[in-house]
Short mmCIF file of N, CA and C in Angstrom, two decimals:
data_model
loop_
_atom_site.label_atom_id
_atom_site.label_comp_id
_atom_site.label_asym_id
_atom_site.label_seq_id
_atom_site.Cartn_x
_atom_site.Cartn_y
_atom_site.Cartn_z
N MET P 1 2.97 4.93 21.63
CA MET P 1 3.46 5.99 21.03
C MET P 1 3.83 5.21 19.60
N GLN P 2 4.66 4.22 19.74
CA GLN P 2 5.17 3.45 18.53
C GLN P 2 4.10 3.30 17.33
N ASN P 3 2.94 2.82 17.89
CA ASN P 3 2.00 2.40 17.07
C ASN P 3 1.45 3.42 16.22
N ILE P 4 1.38 4.90 16.75
CA ILE P 4 0.83 5.77 15.99
C ILE P 4 1.65 6.07 14.73
N GLY P 5 3.15 5.94 14.97
CA GLY P 5 4.11 6.16 13.92
C GLY P 5 3.90 5.17 12.90
N VAL P 6 3.75 3.78 13.21
CA VAL P 6 3.59 2.66 12.41
C VAL P 6 2.45 3.03 11.56
N ILE P 7 1.48 2.99 12.35
CA ILE P 7 0.23 3.49 11.24
C ILE P 7 0.03 4.63 10.51
N SER P 8 0.97 5.59 10.98
CA SER P 8 0.60 6.65 10.17
C SER P 8 1.95 6.38 9.01
N SER P 9 3.00 5.78 9.07
CA SER P 9 3.73 5.44 7.90
C SER P 9 2.96 4.57 6.93
N TYR P 10 2.12 3.69 7.41
CA TYR P 10 1.18 2.57 6.59
C TYR P 10 0.13 3.59 5.74
N LEU P 11 -0.21 4.56 6.50
CA LEU P 11 -1.24 5.38 6.01
C LEU P 11 -0.62 6.29 4.61
N TYR P 12 0.54 6.48 5.16
CA TYR P 12 1.39 7.66 4.10
C TYR P 12 1.38 6.50 2.72
N ILE P 13 2.20 5.36 2.90
CA ILE P 13 2.40 4.54 1.79
C ILE P 13 0.87 4.26 1.17
N ILE P 14 -0.15 4.33 1.99
CA ILE P 14 -1.51 3.87 1.10
C ILE P 14 -1.94 5.12 0.45
N LYS P 15 -1.78 6.26 0.89
CA LYS P 15 -2.26 7.60 0.25
C LYS P 15 -1.26 7.89 -0.74
N TYR P 16 -0.10 7.66 -0.85
CA TYR P 16 0.80 8.19 -1.70
C TYR P 16 1.48 7.16 -2.82
N GLU P 17 1.74 6.04 -2.45
CA GLU P 17 2.14 5.06 -3.37
C GLU P 17 1.11 4.28 -4.08
N LEU P 18 -0.03 3.67 -3.20
CA LEU P 18 -0.57 2.90 -3.85
C LEU P 18 -1.49 3.38 -5.06
N PRO P 19 -1.91 4.72 -4.74
CA PRO P 19 -2.65 5.12 -6.54
C PRO P 19 -1.52 4.81 -7.43
N ILE P 20 -0.17 5.05 -7.32
CA ILE P 20 0.60 5.01 -8.33
C ILE P 20 0.90 3.28 -8.88
N VAL P 21 0.77 2.52 -8.08
CA VAL P 21 0.67 1.17 -8.31
C VAL P 21 -0.49 0.46 -9.01
N ILE P 22 -1.52 1.16 -8.34
CA ILE P 22 -2.85 0.96 -9.16
C ILE P 22 -2.90 1.51 -10.51
N GLN P 23 -2.60 2.52 -10.61
CA GLN P 23 -2.55 3.27 -11.99
C GLN P 23 -1.65 2.60 -12.83
N MET P 24 -0.62 2.07 -12.44
CA MET P 24 0.43 1.25 -13.17
C MET P 24 -0.04 -0.04 -13.71
N LEU P 25 -0.71 -0.65 -12.61
CA LEU P 25 -1.16 -2.21 -12.88
C LEU P 25 -2.54 -2.09 -13.95
N THR P 26 -3.41 -0.89 -13.64
CA THR P 26 -4.58 -0.91 -14.50
C THR P 26 -4.68 -0.12 -15.69
N GLY P 27 -3.62 0.83 -15.69
CA GLY P 27 -3.57 1.67 -16.92
C GLY P 27 -4.57 2.74 -16.94
N SER P 28 -5.18 3.39 -15.71
CA SER P 28 -6.29 3.87 -15.76
C SER P 28 -5.63 5.45 -15.49
N ASN P 29 -6.58 6.51 -15.77
CA ASN P 29 -6.06 7.95 -15.90
C ASN P 29 -6.42 8.44 -14.34
N ASN P 30 -6.05 9.57 -13.98
CA ASN P 30 -6.11 10.11 -12.74
C ASN P 30 -7.52 10.54 -12.28
N GLY P 31 -8.39 10.45 -13.29
CA GLY P 31 -9.91 10.79 -12.73
C GLY P 31 -10.77 9.48 -12.10
N GLU P 32 -10.33 8.62 -12.20
CA GLU P 32 -10.94 7.32 -11.47
C GLU P 32 -10.89 7.78 -9.97
N TRP P 33 -11.87 6.94 -9.04
CA TRP P 33 -12.04 7.41 -7.90
C TRP P 33 -11.31 6.30 -7.15
N TYR P 34 -11.01 5.15 -7.83
CA TYR P 34 -10.06 4.25 -6.99
C TYR P 34 -8.68 4.53 -7.15
N ILE P 35 -8.27 5.65 -7.61
CA ILE P 35 -6.81 6.04 -7.56
C ILE P 35 -6.66 7.32 -6.90
N ASN P 36 -7.63 7.86 -6.14
CA ASN P 36 -7.65 9.00 -5.41
C ASN P 36 -7.27 8.12 -3.89
N GLY P 37 -6.11 8.80 -3.33
CA GLY P 37 -5.46 8.31 -2.11
C GLY P 37 -6.31 8.49 -0.84
N ASP P 38 -7.02 9.86 -0.95
CA ASP P 38 -7.91 9.81 0.34
C ASP P 38 -8.97 8.49 0.34
N TYR P 39 -9.57 8.27 -1.03
CA TYR P 39 -10.59 7.21 -0.86
C TYR P 39 -9.77 5.98 -0.32
N LEU P 40 -8.77 5.64 -0.79
CA LEU P 40 -7.91 4.54 -0.44
C LEU P 40 -7.72 4.54 1.19
N VAL P 41 -7.31 5.67 1.57
CA VAL P 41 -6.87 5.62 3.33
C VAL P 41 -8.33 5.20 3.95
N LEU P 42 -9.37 5.88 3.56
CA LEU P 42 -10.91 5.65 3.99
C LEU P 42 -11.17 3.99 3.86
N ILE P 43 -10.90 3.42 2.90
CA ILE P 43 -11.19 2.26 2.63
C ILE P 43 -10.33 1.23 3.46
N VAL P 44 -9.24 1.26 3.28
CA VAL P 44 -8.23 0.41 4.14
C VAL P 44 -8.37 0.69 5.51
N THR P 45 -8.87 1.87 5.81
CA THR P 45 -8.79 2.01 7.62
C THR P 45 -10.06 1.15 8.09
N PHE P 46 -11.26 1.55 7.09
CA PHE P 46 -12.67 0.79 7.72
C PHE P 46 -12.56 -0.66 7.31
N SER P 47 -11.78 -1.36 6.21
CA SER P 47 -12.02 -2.64 5.83
C SER P 47 -11.00 -3.20 6.53
N ILE P 48 -9.64 -2.84 6.88
CA ILE P 48 -8.59 -3.75 7.38
C ILE P 48 -8.19 -3.26 8.56
N ILE P 49 -7.81 -2.01 8.83
CA ILE P 49 -7.42 -1.69 10.29
C ILE P 49 -8.52 -1.56 11.49
N LEU P 50 -9.53 -1.27 11.09
CA LEU P 50 -10.65 -1.20 12.38
C LEU P 50 -11.00 -2.35 12.78
N PRO P 51 -11.33 -3.49 11.78
CA PRO P 51 -11.64 -4.84 12.31
C PRO P 51 -10.60 -5.51 12.90
N LEU P 52 -9.10 -5.16 12.54
CA LEU P 52 -8.13 -5.71 12.99
C LEU P 52 -7.91 -5.19 14.72
N SER P 53 -8.48 -3.95 14.79
CA SER P 53 -8.13 -3.16 16.26
C SER P 53 -9.36 -3.75 17.09
N LEU P 54 -10.38 -4.30 16.45
CA LEU P 54 -11.59 -4.70 17.55
C LEU P 54 -11.29 -6.26 17.81
N LEU P 55 -10.40 -6.97 17.52
CA LEU P 55 -10.10 -8.42 17.59
C LEU P 55 -9.75 -8.41 19.38
N ARG P 56 -10.47 -9.34 19.87
CA ARG P 56 -10.45 -9.59 21.20
C ARG P 56 -9.26 -10.62 21.55
N ASN P 57 -8.94 -11.48 20.71
CA ASN P 57 -7.39 -12.28 20.86
C ASN P 57 -6.42 -11.69 19.93
N LEU P 58 -5.35 -11.41 20.60
CA LEU P 58 -4.28 -10.59 20.00
C LEU P 58 -3.29 -11.99 19.27
N GLY P 59 -3.82 -13.23 19.24
CA GLY P 59 -3.05 -14.00 18.65
C GLY P 59 -3.26 -14.13 16.98
N TYR P 60 -4.65 -13.66 16.95
CA TYR P 60 -4.65 -13.57 15.24
C TYR P 60 -3.89 -12.62 14.67
N LEU P 61 -3.35 -11.81 15.43
CA LEU P 61 -2.37 -10.63 14.61
C LEU P 61 -1.23 -11.02 14.35
N GLY P 62 -0.74 -12.30 14.75
CA GLY P 62 0.26 -13.35 14.31
C GLY P 62 0.31 -13.33 12.63
N TYR P 63 -1.02 -13.49 12.04
CA TYR P 63 -1.15 -13.97 10.76
C TYR P 63 -0.96 -12.33 9.87
N THR P 64 -1.39 -11.32 10.51
CA THR P 64 -1.26 -10.11 10.03
C THR P 64 0.26 -9.55 9.92
N SER P 65 0.82 -10.23 11.05
CA SER P 65 2.33 -9.72 10.86
C SER P 65 3.14 -10.53 9.83
N GLY P 66 2.60 -11.70 9.42
CA GLY P 66 3.02 -12.64 8.43
C GLY P 66 2.99 -11.96 7.29
N LEU P 67 1.62 -11.49 6.87
CA LEU P 67 1.25 -10.87 5.78
C LEU P 67 2.27 -9.45 5.60
N SER P 68 2.18 -8.79 6.57
CA SER P 68 3.20 -7.67 6.40
C SER P 68 4.49 -7.93 6.11
N LEU P 69 5.29 -9.05 6.64
CA LEU P 69 6.36 -9.36 6.38
C LEU P 69 6.59 -9.85 4.88
N LEU P 70 5.44 -10.47 4.55
CA LEU P 70 5.64 -11.04 2.79
C LEU P 70 5.47 -9.79 2.27
N CYS P 71 4.81 -8.57 2.47
CA CYS P 71 4.63 -7.41 1.48
C CYS P 71 5.72 -6.73 1.83
N MET P 72 6.35 -6.42 2.94
CA MET P 72 7.94 -6.02 2.61
C MET P 72 8.99 -6.88 1.69
N VAL P 73 8.89 -8.00 1.71
CA VAL P 73 9.81 -8.89 1.05
C VAL P 73 9.36 -8.40 -0.51
N PHE P 74 8.01 -8.18 -0.77
CA PHE P 74 7.74 -7.98 -2.05
C PHE P 74 8.36 -6.64 -2.61
N PHE P 75 7.84 -5.84 -1.92
CA PHE P 75 8.78 -4.26 -2.00
C PHE P 75 9.93 -4.29 -2.22
N LEU P 76 10.82 -4.93 -1.31
CA LEU P 76 12.10 -4.84 -1.44
C LEU P 76 12.52 -5.83 -2.91
N ILE P 77 11.94 -6.96 -3.38
CA ILE P 77 11.80 -7.23 -4.64
C ILE P 77 11.69 -6.24 -5.70
N VAL P 78 10.46 -5.69 -5.70
CA VAL P 78 10.35 -4.65 -6.73
C VAL P 78 11.19 -3.49 -6.89
N VAL P 79 11.50 -2.88 -5.86
CA VAL P 79 12.67 -1.99 -5.79
C VAL P 79 14.12 -2.39 -6.33
N SER P 80 14.15 -3.83 -5.96
CA SER P 80 15.48 -4.21 -6.55
C SER P 80 15.49 -4.40 -8.08
N MET P 81 14.43 -4.99 -8.34
CA MET P 81 14.39 -5.42 -9.87
C MET P 81 13.88 -4.07 -10.64
N THR P 82 13.65 -2.98 -9.90
CA THR P 82 13.51 -1.50 -10.82
C THR P 82 15.03 -1.01 -10.90
N ASN P 83 15.82 -1.17 -9.88
CA ASN P 83 17.18 -0.83 -10.14
C ASN P 83 17.98 -1.72 -11.08
N LEU P 84 17.85 -2.86 -11.15
CA LEU P 84 18.69 -3.69 -12.13
C LEU P 84 18.24 -3.78 -13.44
N LEU P 85 16.78 -3.35 -13.81
CA LEU P 85 16.38 -3.32 -15.02
C LEU P 85 15.94 -1.81 -15.54
N PRO P 86 16.87 -1.09 -16.19
CA PRO P 86 16.82 -0.02 -16.23
C PRO P 86 15.69 0.44 -17.28
N SER P 87 15.24 -0.58 -18.48
CA SER P 87 14.32 -0.41 -18.99
C SER P 87 12.87 -0.21 -18.46
N ARG P 88 12.65 -1.11 -17.56
CA ARG P 88 11.47 -1.01 -16.65
C ARG P 88 11.51 0.30 -15.82
N THR P 89 12.55 0.94 -15.46
CA THR P 89 12.66 2.16 -14.67
C THR P 89 12.03 2.99 -15.51
N SER P 90 12.33 3.29 -16.82
CA SER P 90 11.68 4.20 -17.62
C SER P 90 10.38 4.06 -17.88
N LEU P 91 9.75 2.99 -17.94
CA LEU P 91 8.60 2.84 -18.13
C LEU P 91 7.89 3.22 -16.76
N PHE P 92 8.48 2.94 -15.61
CA PHE P 92 7.64 3.20 -14.34
C PHE P 92 7.59 4.90 -14.45
N HIS P 93 8.65 5.42 -14.78
CA HIS P 93 8.73 6.92 -14.66
C HIS P 93 7.76 7.64 -15.81
N ALA P 94 7.55 6.80 -16.74
CA ALA P 94 6.61 7.55 -17.58
C ALA P 94 5.30 7.31 -17.09
N VAL P 95 4.99 6.32 -16.30
CA VAL P 95 3.58 6.20 -15.72
C VAL P 95 3.17 7.25 -14.74
N ILE P 96 4.54 7.61 -13.83
CA ILE P 96 4.16 8.52 -12.75
C ILE P 96 3.88 9.82 -13.30
N THR P 97 4.79 10.45 -14.25
CA THR P 97 4.69 11.51 -14.70
C THR P 97 3.42 11.87 -15.82
#
């Protein structure tokens, strides 16, 4: 039951937060297909989650756990820097709205 909660939270982040990050990095508008959260969920599910769930040897999941930890540290740094630099915060909010 815990796995369903974890994967749901990851997919929520992919659907609602990743398009904002991609839009901020590329400067694209809302009409592009790669900014649509529904497409991103499908792409991530079939290219990352499905192959990982089909592994016979669970030892390889240690590498993905390390990658997940690095991503969490990256998000921690981004959120910390956003709070420390108010000029970056106003730029980030301008991209969101």
